[in-house]
CSV table of C-alpha atoms in Angstrom, one decimal:
chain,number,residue,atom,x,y,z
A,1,UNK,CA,64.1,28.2,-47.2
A,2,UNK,CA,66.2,28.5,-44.3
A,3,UNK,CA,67.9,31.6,-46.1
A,4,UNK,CA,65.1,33.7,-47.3
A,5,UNK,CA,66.0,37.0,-46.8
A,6,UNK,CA,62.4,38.2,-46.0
A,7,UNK,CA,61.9,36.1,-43.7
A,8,UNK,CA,61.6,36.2,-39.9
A,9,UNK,CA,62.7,33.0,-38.5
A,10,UNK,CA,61.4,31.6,-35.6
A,11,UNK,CA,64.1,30.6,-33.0
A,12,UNK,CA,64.8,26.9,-33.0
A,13,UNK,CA,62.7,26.3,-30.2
A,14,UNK,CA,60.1,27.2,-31.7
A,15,UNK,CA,60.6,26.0,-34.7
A,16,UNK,CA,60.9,22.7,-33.1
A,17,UNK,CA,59.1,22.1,-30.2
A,18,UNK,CA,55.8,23.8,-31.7
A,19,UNK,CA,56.0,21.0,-34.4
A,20,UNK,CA,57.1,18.2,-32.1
A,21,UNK,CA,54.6,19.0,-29.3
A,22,UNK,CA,52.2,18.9,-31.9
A,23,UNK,CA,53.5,15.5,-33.4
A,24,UNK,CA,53.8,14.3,-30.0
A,25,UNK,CA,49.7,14.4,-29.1
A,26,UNK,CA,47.9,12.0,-27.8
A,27,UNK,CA,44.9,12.4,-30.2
A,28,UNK,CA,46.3,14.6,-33.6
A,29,UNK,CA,44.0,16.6,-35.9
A,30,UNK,CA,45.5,14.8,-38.7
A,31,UNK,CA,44.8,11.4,-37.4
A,32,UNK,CA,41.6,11.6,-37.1
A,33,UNK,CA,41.7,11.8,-40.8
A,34,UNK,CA,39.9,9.0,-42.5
A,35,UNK,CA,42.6,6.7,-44.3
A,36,UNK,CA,40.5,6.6,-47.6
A,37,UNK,CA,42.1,8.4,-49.6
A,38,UNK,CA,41.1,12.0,-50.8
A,39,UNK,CA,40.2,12.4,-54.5
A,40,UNK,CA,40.0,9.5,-56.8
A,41,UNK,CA,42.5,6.9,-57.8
A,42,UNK,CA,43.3,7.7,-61.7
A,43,UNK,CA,45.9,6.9,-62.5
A,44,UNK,CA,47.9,8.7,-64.8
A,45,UNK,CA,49.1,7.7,-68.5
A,46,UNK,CA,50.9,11.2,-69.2
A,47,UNK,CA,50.3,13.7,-66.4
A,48,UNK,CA,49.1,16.5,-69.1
A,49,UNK,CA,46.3,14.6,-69.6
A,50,UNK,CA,44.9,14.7,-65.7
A,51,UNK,CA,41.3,16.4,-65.5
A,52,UNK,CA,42.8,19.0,-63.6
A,53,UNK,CA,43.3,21.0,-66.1
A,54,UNK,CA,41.1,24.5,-66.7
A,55,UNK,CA,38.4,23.2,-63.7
A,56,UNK,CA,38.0,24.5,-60.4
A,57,UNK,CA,39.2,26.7,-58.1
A,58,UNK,CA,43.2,27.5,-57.7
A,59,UNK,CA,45.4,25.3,-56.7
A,60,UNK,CA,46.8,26.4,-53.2
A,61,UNK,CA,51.0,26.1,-53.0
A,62,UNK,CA,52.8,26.9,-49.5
A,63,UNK,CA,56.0,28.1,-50.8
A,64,UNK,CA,59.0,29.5,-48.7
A,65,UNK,CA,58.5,33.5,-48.4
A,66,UNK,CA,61.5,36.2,-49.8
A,67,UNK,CA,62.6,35.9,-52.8
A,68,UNK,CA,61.9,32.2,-52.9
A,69,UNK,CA,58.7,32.8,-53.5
A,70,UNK,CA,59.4,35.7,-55.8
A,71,UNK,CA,61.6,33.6,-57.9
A,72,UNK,CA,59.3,30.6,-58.3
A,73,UNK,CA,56.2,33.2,-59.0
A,74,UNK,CA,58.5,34.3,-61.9
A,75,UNK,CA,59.5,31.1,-63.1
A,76,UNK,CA,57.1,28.1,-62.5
A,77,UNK,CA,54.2,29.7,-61.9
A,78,UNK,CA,53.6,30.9,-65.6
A,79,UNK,CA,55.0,27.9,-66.9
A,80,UNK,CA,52.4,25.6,-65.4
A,81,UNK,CA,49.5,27.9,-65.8
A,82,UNK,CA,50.1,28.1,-69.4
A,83,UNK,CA,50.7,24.7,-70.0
A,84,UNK,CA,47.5,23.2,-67.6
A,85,UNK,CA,45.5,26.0,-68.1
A,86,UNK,CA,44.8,26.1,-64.3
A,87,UNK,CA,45.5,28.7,-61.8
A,88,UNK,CA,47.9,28.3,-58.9
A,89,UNK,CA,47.3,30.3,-55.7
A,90,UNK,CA,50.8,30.9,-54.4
A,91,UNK,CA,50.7,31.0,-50.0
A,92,UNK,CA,54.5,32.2,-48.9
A,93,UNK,CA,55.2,31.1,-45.3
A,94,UNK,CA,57.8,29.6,-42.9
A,95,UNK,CA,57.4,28.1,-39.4
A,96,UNK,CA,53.4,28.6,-39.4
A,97,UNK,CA,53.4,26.1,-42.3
A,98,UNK,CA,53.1,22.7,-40.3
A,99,UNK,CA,51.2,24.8,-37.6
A,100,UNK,CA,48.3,26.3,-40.0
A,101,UNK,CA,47.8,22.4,-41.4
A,102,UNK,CA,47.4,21.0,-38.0
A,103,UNK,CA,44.7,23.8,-36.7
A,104,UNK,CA,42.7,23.6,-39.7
A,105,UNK,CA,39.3,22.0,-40.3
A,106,UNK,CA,40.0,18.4,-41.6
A,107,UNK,CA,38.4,18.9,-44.5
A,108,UNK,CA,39.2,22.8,-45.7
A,109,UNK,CA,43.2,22.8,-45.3
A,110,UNK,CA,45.3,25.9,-46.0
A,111,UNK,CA,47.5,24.3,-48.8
A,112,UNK,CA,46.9,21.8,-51.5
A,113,UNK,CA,50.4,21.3,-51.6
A,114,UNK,CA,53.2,22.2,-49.6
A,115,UNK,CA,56.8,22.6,-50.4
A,116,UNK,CA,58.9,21.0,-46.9
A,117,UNK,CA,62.8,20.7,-45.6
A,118,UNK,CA,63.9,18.1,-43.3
A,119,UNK,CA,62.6,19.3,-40.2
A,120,UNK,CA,59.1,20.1,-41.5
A,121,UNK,CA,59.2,16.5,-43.2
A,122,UNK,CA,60.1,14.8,-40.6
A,123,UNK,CA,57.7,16.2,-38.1
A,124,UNK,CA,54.3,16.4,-40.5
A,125,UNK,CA,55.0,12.3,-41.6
A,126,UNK,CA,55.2,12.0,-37.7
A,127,UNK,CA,51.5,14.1,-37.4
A,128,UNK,CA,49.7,12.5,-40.4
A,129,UNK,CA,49.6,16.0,-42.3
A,130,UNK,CA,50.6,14.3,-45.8
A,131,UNK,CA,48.8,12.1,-48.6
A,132,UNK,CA,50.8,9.6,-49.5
A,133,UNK,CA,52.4,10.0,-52.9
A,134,UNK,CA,50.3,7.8,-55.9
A,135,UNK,CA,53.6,7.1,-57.9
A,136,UNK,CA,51.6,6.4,-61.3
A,137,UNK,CA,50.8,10.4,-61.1
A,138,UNK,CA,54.3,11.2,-60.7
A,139,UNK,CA,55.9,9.3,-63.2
A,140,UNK,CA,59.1,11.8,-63.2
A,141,UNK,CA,60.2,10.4,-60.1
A,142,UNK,CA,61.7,7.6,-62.7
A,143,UNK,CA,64.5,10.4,-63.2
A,144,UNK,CA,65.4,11.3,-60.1
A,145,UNK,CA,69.2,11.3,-59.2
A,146,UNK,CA,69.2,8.1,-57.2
A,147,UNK,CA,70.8,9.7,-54.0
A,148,UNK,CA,67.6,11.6,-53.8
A,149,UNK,CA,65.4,8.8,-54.2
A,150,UNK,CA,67.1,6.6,-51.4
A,151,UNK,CA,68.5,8.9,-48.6
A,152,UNK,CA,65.1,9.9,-47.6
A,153,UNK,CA,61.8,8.2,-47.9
A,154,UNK,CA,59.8,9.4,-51.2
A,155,UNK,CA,56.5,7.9,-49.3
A,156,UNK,CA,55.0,11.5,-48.3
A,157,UNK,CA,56.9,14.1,-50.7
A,158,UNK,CA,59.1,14.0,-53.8
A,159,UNK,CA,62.6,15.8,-53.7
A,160,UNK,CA,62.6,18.3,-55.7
A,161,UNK,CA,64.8,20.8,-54.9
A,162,UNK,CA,67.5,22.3,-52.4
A,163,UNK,CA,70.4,24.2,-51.5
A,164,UNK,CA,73.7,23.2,-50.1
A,165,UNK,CA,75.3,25.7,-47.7
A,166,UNK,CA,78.6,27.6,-48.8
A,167,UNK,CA,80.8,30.3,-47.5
A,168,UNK,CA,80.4,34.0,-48.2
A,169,UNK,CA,83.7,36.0,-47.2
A,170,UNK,CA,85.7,39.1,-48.1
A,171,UNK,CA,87.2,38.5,-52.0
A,172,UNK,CA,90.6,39.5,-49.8
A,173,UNK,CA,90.3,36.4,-47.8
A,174,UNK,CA,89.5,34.0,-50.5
A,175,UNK,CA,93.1,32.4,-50.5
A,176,UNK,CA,92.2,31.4,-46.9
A,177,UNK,CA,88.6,29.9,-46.9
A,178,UNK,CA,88.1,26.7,-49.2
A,179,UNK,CA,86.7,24.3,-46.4
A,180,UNK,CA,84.5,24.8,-43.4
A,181,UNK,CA,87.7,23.6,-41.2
A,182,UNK,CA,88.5,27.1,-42.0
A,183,UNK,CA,86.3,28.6,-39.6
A,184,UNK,CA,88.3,27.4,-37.2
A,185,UNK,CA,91.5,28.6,-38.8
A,186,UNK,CA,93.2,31.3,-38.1
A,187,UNK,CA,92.4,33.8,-40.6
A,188,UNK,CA,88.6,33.8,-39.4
A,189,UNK,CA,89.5,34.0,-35.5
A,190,UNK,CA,91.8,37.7,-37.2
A,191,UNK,CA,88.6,38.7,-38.6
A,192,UNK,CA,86.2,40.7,-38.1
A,193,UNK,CA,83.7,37.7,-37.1
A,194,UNK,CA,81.6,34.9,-38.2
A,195,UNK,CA,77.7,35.3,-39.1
A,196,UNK,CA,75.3,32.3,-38.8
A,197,UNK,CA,72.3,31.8,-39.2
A,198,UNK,CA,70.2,31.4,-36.0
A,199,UNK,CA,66.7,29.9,-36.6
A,200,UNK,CA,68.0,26.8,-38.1
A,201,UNK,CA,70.4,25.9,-35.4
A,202,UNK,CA,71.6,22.1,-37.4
A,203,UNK,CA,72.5,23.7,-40.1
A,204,UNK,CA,75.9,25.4,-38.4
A,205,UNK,CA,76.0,22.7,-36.6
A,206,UNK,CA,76.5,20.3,-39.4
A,207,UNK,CA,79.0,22.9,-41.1
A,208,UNK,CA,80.9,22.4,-38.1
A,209,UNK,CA,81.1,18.9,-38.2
A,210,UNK,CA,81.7,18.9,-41.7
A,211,UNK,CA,85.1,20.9,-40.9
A,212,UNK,CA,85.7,18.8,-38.2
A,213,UNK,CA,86.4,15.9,-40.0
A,214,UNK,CA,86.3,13.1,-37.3
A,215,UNK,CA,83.8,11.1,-38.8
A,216,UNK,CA,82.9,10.3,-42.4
A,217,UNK,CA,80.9,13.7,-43.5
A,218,UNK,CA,79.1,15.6,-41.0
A,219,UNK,CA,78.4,11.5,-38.9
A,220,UNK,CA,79.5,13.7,-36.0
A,221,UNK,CA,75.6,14.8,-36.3
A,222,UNK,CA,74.5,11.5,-36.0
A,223,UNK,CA,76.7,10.4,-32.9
A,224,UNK,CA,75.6,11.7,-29.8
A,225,UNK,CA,78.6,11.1,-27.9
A,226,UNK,CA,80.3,13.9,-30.6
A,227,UNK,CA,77.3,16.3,-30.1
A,228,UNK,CA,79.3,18.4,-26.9
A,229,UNK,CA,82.4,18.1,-29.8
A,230,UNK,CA,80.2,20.1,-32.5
A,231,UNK,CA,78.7,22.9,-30.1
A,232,UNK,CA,82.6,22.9,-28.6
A,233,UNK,CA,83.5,24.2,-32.0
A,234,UNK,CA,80.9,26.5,-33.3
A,235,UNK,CA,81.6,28.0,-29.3
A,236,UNK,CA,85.3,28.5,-30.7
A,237,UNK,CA,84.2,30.4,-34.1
A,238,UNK,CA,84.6,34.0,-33.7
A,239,UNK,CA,80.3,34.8,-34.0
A,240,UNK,CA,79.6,38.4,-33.9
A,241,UNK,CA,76.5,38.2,-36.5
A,242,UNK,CA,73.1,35.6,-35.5
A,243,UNK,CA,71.3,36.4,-38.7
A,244,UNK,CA,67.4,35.4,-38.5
A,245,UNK,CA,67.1,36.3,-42.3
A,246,UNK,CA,69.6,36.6,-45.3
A,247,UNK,CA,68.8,40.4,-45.4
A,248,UNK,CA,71.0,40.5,-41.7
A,249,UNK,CA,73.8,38.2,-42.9
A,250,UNK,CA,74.5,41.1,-46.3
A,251,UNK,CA,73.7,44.0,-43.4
A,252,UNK,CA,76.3,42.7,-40.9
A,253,UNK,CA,79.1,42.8,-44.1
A,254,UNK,CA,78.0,46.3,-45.1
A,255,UNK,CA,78.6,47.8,-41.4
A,256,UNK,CA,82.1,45.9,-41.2
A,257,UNK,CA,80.7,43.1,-38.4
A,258,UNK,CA,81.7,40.1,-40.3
A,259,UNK,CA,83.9,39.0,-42.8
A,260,UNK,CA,82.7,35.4,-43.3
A,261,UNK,CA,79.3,33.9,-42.8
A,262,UNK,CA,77.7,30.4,-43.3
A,263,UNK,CA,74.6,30.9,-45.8
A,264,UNK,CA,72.6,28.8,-48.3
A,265,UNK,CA,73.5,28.9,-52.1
A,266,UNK,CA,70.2,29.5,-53.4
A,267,UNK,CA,70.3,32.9,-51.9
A,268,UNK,CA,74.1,33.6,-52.5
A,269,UNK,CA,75.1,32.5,-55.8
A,270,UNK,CA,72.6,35.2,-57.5
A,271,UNK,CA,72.6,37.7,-55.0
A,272,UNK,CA,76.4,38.3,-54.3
A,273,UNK,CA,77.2,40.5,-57.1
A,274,UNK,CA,75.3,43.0,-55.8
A,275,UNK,CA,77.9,43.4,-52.7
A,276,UNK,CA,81.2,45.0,-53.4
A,277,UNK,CA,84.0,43.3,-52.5
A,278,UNK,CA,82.0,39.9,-51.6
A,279,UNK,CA,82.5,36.2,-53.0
A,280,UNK,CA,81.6,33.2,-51.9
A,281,UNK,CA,83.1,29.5,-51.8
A,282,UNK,CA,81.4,26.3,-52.2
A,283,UNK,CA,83.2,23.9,-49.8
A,284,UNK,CA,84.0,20.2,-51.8
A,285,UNK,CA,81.9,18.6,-49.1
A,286,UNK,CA,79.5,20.3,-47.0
A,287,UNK,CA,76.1,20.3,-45.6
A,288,UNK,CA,72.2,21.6,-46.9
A,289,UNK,CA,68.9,21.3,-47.5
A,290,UNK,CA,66.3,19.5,-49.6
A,291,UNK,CA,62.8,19.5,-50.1
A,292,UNK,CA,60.2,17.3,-50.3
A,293,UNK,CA,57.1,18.6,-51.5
A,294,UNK,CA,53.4,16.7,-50.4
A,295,UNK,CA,50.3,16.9,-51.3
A,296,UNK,CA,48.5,18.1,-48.1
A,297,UNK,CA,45.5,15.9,-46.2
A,298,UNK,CA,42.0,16.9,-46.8
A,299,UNK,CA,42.8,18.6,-49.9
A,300,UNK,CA,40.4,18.2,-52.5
A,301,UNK,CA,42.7,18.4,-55.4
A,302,UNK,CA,44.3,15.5,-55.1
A,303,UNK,CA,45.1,14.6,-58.2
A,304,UNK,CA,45.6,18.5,-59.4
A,305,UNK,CA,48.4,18.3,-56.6
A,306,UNK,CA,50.4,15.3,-58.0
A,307,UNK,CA,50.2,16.9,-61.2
A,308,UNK,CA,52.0,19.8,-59.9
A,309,UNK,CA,54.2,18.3,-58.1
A,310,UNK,CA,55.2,16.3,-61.1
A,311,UNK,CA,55.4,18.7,-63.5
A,312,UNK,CA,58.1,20.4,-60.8
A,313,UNK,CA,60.1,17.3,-61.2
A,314,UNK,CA,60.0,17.9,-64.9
A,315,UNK,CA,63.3,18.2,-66.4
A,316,UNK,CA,62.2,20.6,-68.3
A,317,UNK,CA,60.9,22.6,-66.1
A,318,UNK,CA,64.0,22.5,-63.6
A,319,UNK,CA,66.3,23.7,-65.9
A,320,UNK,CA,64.5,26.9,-67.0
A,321,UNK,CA,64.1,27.2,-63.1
A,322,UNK,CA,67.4,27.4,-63.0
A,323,UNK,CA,67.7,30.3,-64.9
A,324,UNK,CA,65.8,32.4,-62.7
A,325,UNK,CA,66.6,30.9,-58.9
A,326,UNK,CA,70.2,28.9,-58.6
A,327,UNK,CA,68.8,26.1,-56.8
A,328,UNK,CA,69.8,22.5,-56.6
A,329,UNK,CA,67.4,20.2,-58.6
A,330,UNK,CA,67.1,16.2,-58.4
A,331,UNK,CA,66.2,15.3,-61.6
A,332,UNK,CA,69.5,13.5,-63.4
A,333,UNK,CA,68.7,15.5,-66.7
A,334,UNK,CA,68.1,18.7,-65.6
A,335,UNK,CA,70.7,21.1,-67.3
A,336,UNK,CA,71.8,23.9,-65.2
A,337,UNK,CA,71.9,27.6,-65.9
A,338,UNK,CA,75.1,28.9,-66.6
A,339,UNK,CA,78.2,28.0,-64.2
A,340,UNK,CA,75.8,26.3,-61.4
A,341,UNK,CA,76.5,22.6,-62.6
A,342,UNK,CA,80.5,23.9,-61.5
A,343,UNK,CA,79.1,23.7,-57.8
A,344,UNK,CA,75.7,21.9,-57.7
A,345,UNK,CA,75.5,18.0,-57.7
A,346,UNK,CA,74.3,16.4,-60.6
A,347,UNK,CA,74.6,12.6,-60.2
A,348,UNK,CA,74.3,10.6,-56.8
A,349,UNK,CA,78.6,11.2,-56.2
A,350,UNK,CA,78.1,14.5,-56.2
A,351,UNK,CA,75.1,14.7,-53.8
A,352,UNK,CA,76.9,12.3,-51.5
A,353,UNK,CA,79.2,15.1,-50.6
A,354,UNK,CA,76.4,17.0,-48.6
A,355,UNK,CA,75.8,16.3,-44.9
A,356,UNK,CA,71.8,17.0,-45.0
A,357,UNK,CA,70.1,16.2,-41.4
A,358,UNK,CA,68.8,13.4,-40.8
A,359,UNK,CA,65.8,14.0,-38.7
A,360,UNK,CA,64.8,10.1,-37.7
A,361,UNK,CA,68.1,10.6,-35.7
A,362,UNK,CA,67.8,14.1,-34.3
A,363,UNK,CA,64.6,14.4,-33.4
A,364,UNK,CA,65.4,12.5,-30.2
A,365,UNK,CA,68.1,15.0,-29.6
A,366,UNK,CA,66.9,18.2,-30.7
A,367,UNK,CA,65.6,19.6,-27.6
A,368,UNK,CA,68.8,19.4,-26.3
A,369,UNK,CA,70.9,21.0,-29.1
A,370,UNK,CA,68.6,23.2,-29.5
A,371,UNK,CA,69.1,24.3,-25.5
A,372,UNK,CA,72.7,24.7,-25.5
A,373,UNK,CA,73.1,26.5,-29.1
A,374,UNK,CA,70.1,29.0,-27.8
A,375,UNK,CA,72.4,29.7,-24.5
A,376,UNK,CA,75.4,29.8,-26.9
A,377,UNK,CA,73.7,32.6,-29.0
A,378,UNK,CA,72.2,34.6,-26.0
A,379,UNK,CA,75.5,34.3,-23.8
């Protein structure tokens, strides 16, 4: 998501205030919706056996663009089709996702489902863009870790998967970076720089607070009173590099600009090798991102959508996932690929140690933080 290296981020107003001026109207596309539900109410006694399979026309998935989307094309996409016989229709995007729901015909939207983070949660519950979620049709939700299940409501969109954010820095420096209070040390302010990334302004923000340490884990977030604390640290991190997509963050080490950067794990940990005299360290606790994926309003497929969105849950199908894309996954028996379980939660004590946003908190602030980290970035 936030670190797909093909992507062009929008800034984080406009990632923001697009969706919020949007949740925030007085009469919403999406609430004119009828509340009967789309589709019919079957309920499900093994989600293989759902009609969906071999009918219709494709099933439409909004799917982060880069090499997310190349990465799930290689393994999910196959996976499903061969096991439903059905087609899926893959749709890469980023901030038009919530934007292309709300301006399309209520009855012909873009996506049958939709993979969303925080932000893009948050703000499509707030705008009625979402189905709610038929439990009986996803009966894999019954092995989700439980800090998945309960940190964030399940109402809309199923956790599925994530990424927590780690540290990429010289392998010369590795002695000196274990923890984001590093950034702050002094063997990042002798550096060449910092890189972060730009369009997702919480995301450094929460990294900061997470090194800060005054409150329990990244709380700092959730404090207002320690908001002009958080932005009074990132000021103090030596930022030479405001990467918009992972391709500028790997760019700005290869022409000697940084030497450290905050990133996302999902597009590190397989990717790094590829960059001489690169690593990268998973702080103990830090902060990320998780999504929820919906089943979009007006869709047709109703049922076909659950069914997806189940069989992503699928244990199963998570761990040969992880083989291809080193993602974080919520299902407690998923068995990671190689070394990832070394640095990806896989019980609710694990996932406790990551700060992700909470939006039903920020929301009220963002326009604000948003503000000052845009005149922090252009000063």
């Amino acid at each position: 998501m936030a670190a797909d290296p093909d992507r062009v981020a929008e800034t984080s107003e406009s990632t923001s205030e697009s969706v919020t001026d949007a949740a925030g109207s007085s009469v919403s596309r999406r609430r004119l919706l009828s509340a009967t539900a789309v589709g019919s109410a079957t309920a499900l006694a093994g989600c293989t056996e759902l009609l969906s399979s071999g009918s219709g026309d494709p099933l439409r998935v909004s799917v982060w663009s880069g090499n997310y989307a190349d990465r799930f094309e290689e393994a999910v996409v196959p996976r499903y089709e061969d096991e439903f016989d059905a087609e899926i229709q893959i749709e890469p995007g980023w901030g038009d996702i919530l934007t292309d729901i709300q301006t399309a015909a209520d009855d012909d939207p873009p996506y049958d489902v939709t993979i969303t983070e925080g932000n893009f949660y948050y703000y499509g519950r707030q705008d009625d863009l979402f189905h709610e979620i038929r439990t009986e049709n996803v009966p894999n939700a019954d092995e989700l870790i439980d800090y998945y299940a309960d940190f964030r409501t399940t109402e809309y969109g199923m956790p599925v998967d994530g990424a927590p954010c780690t540290i990429i820095h010289r392998e010369e420096m590795e002695s000196e970076i274990e923890s984001w209070s590093d950034l702050s040390g002094s063997a990042v302010a002798e550096s060449n720089g910092v890189g972060v990334d730009t369009g997702f302004w919480w995301y450094p923000m929460y990294a900061a607070a997470v090194g800060m340490d005054d409150a329990e884990l990244g709380e700092e977030m959730h404090d207002a009173d320690h908001h002009d604390d958080v932005l009074e640290t990132v000021r103090n991190w030596p930022i030479e590099s405001w990467a918009e997509s992972g391709q500028d963050v790997w760019q700005a080490f290869q022409d000697d600009i940084i030497d450290v950067a905050q990133w996302y794990y999902e597009q590190t940990a397989y990717d790094i090798d590829d960059y001489e005299g690169l690593t990268h360290t998973m702080p103990e606790q830090t902060t990320g991102y998780l999504n929820h994926w919906c089943v979009v309003k007006g869709t047709d497929k109703r049922d076909r959508a659950e069914e997806f969105i189940n069989f992503l849950m699928d244990a199963e199908v998570q761990t040969a996932w992880s083989e291809e894309m080193p993602t974080l996954f919520c299902n407690e028996n998923t068995e990671y690929a190689g070394d990832l379980a070394d640095d990806l939660p896989s019980d609710s004590e694990e996932a406790s140690n990551i700060a992700f946003p909470d939006w039903e908190f920020l929301a009220e602030h963002s326009g604000d933080l948003s503000d000052e980290f845009s005149a922090m970035r252009n000063s």
